[in-house]
Coordinates of C-alpha atoms and ligand atoms in Angstrom, one line a residue:
X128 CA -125.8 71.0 25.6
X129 CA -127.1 67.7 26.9
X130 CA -130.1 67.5 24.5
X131 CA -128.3 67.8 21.4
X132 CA -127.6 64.8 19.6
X133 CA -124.0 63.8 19.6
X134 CA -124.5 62.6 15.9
X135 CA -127.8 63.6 14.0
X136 CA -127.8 62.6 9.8
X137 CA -130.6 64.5 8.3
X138 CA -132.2 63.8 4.8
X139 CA -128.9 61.6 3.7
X140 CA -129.2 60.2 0.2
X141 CA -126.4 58.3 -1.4
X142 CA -126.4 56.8 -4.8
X143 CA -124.0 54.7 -6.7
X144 CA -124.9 55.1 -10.1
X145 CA -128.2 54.2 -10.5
X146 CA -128.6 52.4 -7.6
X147 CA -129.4 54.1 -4.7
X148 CA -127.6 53.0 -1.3
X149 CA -129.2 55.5 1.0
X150 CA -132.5 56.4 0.2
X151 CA -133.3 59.8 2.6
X152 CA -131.6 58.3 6.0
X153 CA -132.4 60.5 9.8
X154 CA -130.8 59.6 12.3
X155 CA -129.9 60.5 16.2
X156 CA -127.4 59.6 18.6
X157 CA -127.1 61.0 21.8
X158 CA -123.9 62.0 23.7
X159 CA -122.6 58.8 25.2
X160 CA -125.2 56.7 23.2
X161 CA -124.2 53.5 21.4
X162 CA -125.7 52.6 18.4
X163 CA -126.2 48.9 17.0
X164 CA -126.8 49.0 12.9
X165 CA -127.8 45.7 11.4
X166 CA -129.2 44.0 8.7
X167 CA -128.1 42.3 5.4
X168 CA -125.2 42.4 3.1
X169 CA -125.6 45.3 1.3
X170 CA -128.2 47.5 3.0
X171 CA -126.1 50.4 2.9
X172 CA -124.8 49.8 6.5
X173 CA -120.9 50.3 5.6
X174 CA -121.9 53.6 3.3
X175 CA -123.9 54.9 6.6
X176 CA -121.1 54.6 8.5
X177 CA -118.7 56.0 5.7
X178 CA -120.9 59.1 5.3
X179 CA -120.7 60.2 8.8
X180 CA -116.8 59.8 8.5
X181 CA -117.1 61.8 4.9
X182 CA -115.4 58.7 3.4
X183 CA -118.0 58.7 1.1
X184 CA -120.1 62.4 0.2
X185 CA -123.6 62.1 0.4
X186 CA -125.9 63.4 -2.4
X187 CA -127.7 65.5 -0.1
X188 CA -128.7 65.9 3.5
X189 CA -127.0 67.2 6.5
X190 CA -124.5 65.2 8.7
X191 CA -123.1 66.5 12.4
X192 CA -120.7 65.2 14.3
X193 CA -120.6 67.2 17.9
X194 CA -120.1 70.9 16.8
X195 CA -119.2 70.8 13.2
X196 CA -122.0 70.4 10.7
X197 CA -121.6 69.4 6.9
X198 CA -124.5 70.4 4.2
X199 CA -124.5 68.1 1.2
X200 CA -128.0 69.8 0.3
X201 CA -127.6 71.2 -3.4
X202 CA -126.4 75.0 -3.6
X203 CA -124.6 74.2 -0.4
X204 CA -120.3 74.2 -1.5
X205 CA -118.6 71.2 -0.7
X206 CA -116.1 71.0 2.1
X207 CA -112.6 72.1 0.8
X208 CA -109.8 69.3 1.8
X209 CA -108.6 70.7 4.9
X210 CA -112.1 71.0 6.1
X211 CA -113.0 67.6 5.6
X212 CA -109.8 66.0 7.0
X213 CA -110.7 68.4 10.7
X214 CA -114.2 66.8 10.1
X215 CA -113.2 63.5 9.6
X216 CA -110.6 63.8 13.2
X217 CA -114.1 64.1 14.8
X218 CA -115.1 60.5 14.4
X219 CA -112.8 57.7 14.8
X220 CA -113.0 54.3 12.7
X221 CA -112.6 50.8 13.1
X222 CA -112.9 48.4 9.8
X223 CA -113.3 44.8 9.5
X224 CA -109.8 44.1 8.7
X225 CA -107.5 46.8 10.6
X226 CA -105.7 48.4 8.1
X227 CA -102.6 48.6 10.2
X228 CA -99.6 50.0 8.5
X229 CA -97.2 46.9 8.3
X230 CA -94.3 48.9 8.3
X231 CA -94.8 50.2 11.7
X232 CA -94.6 48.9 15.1
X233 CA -97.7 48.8 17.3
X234 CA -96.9 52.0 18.8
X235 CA -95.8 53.5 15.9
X236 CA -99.0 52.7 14.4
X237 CA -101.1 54.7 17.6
X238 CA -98.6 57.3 17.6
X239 CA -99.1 58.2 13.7
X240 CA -102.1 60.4 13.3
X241 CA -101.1 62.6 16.3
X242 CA -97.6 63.2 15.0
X243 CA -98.2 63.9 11.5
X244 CA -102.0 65.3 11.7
X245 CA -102.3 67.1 15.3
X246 CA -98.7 67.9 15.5
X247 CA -98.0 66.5 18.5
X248 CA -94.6 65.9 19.6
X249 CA -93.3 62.5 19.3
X250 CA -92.3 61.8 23.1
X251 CA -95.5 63.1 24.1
X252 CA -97.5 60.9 21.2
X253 CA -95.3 58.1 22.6
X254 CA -96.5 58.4 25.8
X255 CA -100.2 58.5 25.0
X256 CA -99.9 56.0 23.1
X257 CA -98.6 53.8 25.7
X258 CA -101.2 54.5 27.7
X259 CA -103.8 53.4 24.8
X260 CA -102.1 50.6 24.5
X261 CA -102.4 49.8 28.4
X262 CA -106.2 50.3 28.1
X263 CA -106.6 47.6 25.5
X264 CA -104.0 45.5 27.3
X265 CA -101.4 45.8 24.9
X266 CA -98.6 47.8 26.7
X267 CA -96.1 44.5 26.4
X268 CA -96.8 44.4 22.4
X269 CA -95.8 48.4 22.2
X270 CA -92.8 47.3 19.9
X271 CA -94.3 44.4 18.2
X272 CA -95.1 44.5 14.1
X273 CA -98.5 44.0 13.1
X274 CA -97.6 41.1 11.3
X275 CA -96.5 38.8 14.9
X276 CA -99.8 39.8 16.1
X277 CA -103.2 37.8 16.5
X278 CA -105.8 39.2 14.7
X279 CA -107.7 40.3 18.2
X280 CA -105.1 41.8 19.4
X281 CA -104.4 43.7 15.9
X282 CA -107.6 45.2 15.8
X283 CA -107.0 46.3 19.4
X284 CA -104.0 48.3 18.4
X285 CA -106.8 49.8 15.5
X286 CA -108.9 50.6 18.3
X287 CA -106.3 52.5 20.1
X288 CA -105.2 54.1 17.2
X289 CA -108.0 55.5 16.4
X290 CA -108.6 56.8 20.5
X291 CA -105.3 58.4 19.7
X292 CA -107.2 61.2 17.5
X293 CA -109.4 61.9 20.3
X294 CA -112.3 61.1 18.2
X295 CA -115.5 62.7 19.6
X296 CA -117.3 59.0 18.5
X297 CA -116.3 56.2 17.4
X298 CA -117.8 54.4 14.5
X299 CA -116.8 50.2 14.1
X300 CA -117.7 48.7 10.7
X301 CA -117.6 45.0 11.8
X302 CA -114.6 45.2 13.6
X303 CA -114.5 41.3 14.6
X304 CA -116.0 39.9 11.8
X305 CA -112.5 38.9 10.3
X306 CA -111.7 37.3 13.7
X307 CA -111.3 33.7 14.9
X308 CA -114.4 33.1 17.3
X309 CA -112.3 32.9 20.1
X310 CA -110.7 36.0 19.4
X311 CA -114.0 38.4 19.1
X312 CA -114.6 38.8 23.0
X313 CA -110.9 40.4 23.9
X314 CA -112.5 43.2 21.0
X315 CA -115.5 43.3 22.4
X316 CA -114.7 43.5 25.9
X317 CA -112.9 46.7 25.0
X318 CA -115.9 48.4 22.9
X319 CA -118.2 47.8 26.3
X320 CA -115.4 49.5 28.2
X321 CA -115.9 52.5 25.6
X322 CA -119.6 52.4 26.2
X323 CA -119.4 52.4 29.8
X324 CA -117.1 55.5 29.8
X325 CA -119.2 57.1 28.0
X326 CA -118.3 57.0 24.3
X327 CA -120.7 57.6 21.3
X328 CA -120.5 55.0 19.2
X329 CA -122.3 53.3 16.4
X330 CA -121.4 50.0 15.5
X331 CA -122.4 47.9 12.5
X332 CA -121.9 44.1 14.0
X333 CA -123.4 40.7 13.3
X334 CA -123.3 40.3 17.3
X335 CA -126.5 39.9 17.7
X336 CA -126.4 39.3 21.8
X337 CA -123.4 42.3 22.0
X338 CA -125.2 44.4 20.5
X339 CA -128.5 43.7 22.6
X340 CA -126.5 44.0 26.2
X341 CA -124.1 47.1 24.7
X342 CA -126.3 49.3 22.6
X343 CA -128.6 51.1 23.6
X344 CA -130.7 51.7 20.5
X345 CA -130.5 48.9 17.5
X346 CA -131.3 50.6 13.9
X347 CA -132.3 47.9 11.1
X348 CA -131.8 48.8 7.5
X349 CA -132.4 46.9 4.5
X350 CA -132.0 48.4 0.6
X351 CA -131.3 51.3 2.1
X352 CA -134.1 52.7 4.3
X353 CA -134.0 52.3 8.2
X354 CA -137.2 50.0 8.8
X355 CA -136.9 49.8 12.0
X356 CA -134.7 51.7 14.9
X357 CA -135.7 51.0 18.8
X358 CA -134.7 50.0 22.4
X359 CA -132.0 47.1 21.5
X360 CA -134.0 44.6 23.5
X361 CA -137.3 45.4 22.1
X362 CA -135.8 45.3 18.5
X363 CA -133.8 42.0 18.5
X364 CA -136.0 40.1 21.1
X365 CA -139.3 41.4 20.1
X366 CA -138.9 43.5 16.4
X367 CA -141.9 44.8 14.8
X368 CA -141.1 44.8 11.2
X369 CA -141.7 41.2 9.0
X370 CA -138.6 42.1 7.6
X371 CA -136.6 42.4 11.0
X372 CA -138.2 39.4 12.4
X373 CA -137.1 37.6 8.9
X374 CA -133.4 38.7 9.0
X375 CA -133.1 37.6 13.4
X376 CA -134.1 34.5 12.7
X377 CA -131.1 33.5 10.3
X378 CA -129.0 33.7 13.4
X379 CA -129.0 30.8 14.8
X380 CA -130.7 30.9 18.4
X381 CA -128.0 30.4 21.0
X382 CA -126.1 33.7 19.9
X383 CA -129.1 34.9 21.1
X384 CA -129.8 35.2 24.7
X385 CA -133.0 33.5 26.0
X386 CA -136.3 35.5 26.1
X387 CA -137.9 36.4 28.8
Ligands
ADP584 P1 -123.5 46.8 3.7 O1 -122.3 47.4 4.5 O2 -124.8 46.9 4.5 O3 -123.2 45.4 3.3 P2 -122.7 48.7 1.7 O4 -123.0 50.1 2.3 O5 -121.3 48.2 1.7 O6 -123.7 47.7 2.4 O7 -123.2 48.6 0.2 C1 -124.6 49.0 -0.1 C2 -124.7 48.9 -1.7 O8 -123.9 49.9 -2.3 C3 -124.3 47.6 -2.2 O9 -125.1 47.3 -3.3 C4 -122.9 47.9 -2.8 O10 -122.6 47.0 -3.8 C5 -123.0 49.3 -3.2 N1 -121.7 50.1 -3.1 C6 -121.0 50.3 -1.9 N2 -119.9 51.0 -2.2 C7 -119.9 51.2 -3.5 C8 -119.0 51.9 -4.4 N3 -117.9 52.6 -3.9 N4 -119.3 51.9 -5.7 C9 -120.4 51.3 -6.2 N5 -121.3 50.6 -5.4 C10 -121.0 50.6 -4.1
MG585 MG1 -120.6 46.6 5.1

């Protein structure tokens, strides 16, 4: 089914109290499409994000990831805890800072969900994992504790840990914004080698020029409300809304790629 969005988030609302965080979000991704969401601190980007990884239940609204389809809309029963946790395998994620478990090798760390949530046996999660960890060149730190690790090439294991559920997208909540500058390009090199094999992905990142040469489509939200969602090099070179054009120009212009 080519047509069918790989990820579609229908009338999503999301408060906090009394302030709401999501006010009636629809959006689309396409199989294979990658998805840039910016804006300012506290838009709502992370709770997005959370939403379509049922970190965090919506209000209301309907969320899909691939097949499976969850119905927040009121009436509708809320997913049991089995069913959320099969929902939740369906998207893998990537947060700012890791969340390795310190106790645990690198390997041990990939090799995790599929032995205790798949049921995978260990020789064969080993193996898998090994091969993860080749394809974000990590195979030599298999054995290595998070803790001896730089912080690029910790969030690399994350990144392979989370391939390791065979997530049908993958969803990065400013995975290098804990990271040394020159530590945020071995990350990114390996989210453009996702992207070019195919994988769905949305990606909240303050990488203004990744995100214009990786993503296809660039969403901005502020307080809540997509203002503006388009072709990545329409939005960030040329954007439409005041309120777009106001939050571009606080990066400074070299992280920007000349216009043309
Ligand atoms: P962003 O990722 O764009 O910075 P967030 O989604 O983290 O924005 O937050 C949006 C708003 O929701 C903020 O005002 C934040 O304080 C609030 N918020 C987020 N999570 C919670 C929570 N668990 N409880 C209360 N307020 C929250
Ligand atoms: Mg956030």
């Amino acid at each position: 089914m080519p047509d069918v969005p790989m990820i579609e988030m229908t009338h999503v609302k999301k408060a906090f109290g009394a302030v709401s965080v999501l006010k009636d979000i629809s959006l689309q991704v396409p199989r294979g499409g990658v998805v840039a969401l910016i804006g300012p601190s506290g838009s709502g980007k992370s709770t997005l994000l959370r939403c379509l990884n049922l970190l965090t239940i919506p209000e209301s609204g309907q969320i899909r990831v691939g097949q499976s389809r969850m119905d927040f809309t009121s009436g509708h029963k809320l997913p049991g805890d089995r069913e959320l946790a099969a929902f939740r395998a369906r998207t893998g994620m990537v947060f700012q800072n890791f969340n390795l478990f310190p106790h645990m090798s690198a390997i041990e760390n990939v090799m995790a969900g599929p032995v205790t949530v798949l049921k995978t046996r260990p020789e064969e999660a080993r193996a898998a994992a090994l091969a993860l960890l080749d394809k974000v060149g990590l195979r030599d730190k298999a054995d290595v504790a998070p803790d001896k690790l730089s912080g690029g090439q910790k969030q690399r294991v994350a990144i392979a840990r989370a391939l390791a559920m065979k997530p049908e997208v993958m969803l990065f909540d400013e995975a290098t914004s804990a990271l040394d500058p020159e530590l945020v390009g071995e990350v990114l090199a390996v989210v453009r080698q996702l992207a070019a094999e195919g994988m769905t992905m949305m990606l909240v990142t303050h990488e203004m020029a990744f995100a214009r040469e990786v993503a296809d489509t660039v969403v901005f939200m502020r307080d809540g409300v997509v203002v503006e969602q388009g072709p990545a090099r329409q939005v960030i070179d040329a954007p439409n809304e005041p309120s777009t054009q106001s939050f571009l120009s606080h990066f400074h212009n070299s992280a920007l790629p000349a216009q043309r």
